[in-house]
């Protein structure tokens, strides 16, 4: 997927003159419980969304799963993150998912639901979920807002720090359960 495109654009802009009024560079922040980072790039009709969140925000714990209930919580979070049609609503245009990649911690093979199949390299703290979405949008130039519905699925998620690049404009916003819409005008 074009994950490299997002990273490259964010690094390029982060190393140039400050692009946001706050002067905040476009880089991944520190691992903070309750917060996630979302980077969004619109390139022609292609829309890329990258989400990084501490595991604890999505499943309520941040260690390797100890039992079937915790394994199930990880698999449910992965399934929810893969359901992009439930997570994002695009104002004034139609966007179709082309690809989604979810990096899920702890479980080596997602088909296994047995805690014995844990990835040994992931048994330490401060672990994140990473999700990358690629959409094709009709009339992408008309896209003015994205409603992010992650808060209704993950109540421990308190804030998403969103950074975006659209049609030669860039900006940032803080999204919360009471303000879940990113406006890009």
CSV table of C-alpha atoms in Angstrom, one decimal, residues 29-37 52-63 106 124-129 151 154-161 175:
chain,number,residue,atom,x,y,z
A,29,UNK,CA,3.9,11.6,18.9
A,30,UNK,CA,4.7,9.8,22.1
A,31,UNK,CA,2.7,6.9,23.2
A,32,UNK,CA,-0.1,8.5,25.3
A,33,UNK,CA,-3.0,6.5,26.8
A,34,UNK,CA,-6.3,7.9,25.7
A,35,UNK,CA,-4.8,9.5,22.6
A,36,UNK,CA,-4.4,8.3,19.0
A,37,UNK,CA,-2.7,9.9,16.0
A,52,UNK,CA,-1.8,4.8,15.4
A,53,UNK,CA,-3.3,4.1,18.8
A,54,UNK,CA,-2.0,2.6,22.0
A,55,UNK,CA,-3.5,-0.9,22.4
A,56,UNK,CA,-5.0,0.1,25.8
A,57,UNK,CA,-7.3,2.6,24.1
A,58,UNK,CA,-8.9,-0.2,22.0
A,59,UNK,CA,-8.9,-3.2,24.2
A,60,UNK,CA,-8.5,-2.0,27.8
A,61,UNK,CA,-5.1,-3.6,28.5
A,62,UNK,CA,-1.5,-3.3,27.2
A,63,UNK,CA,0.1,-6.6,27.8
A,106,UNK,CA,0.8,-9.9,20.2
A,124,UNK,CA,6.9,-5.8,26.4
A,125,UNK,CA,4.8,-2.6,27.2
A,126,UNK,CA,3.8,0.3,25.2
A,127,UNK,CA,2.4,-1.4,22.2
A,128,UNK,CA,0.3,0.2,19.4
A,129,UNK,CA,-2.3,-0.8,16.8
A,151,UNK,CA,-15.0,7.0,19.7
A,154,UNK,CA,-13.6,2.4,21.6
A,155,UNK,CA,-14.8,4.3,24.7
A,156,UNK,CA,-11.2,4.5,26.2
A,157,UNK,CA,-10.2,6.6,23.2
A,158,UNK,CA,-10.4,10.2,24.4
A,159,UNK,CA,-8.7,12.2,21.7
A,160,UNK,CA,-7.4,11.8,18.1
A,161,UNK,CA,-4.7,14.2,17.0
A,175,UNK,CA,-11.0,15.2,17.5
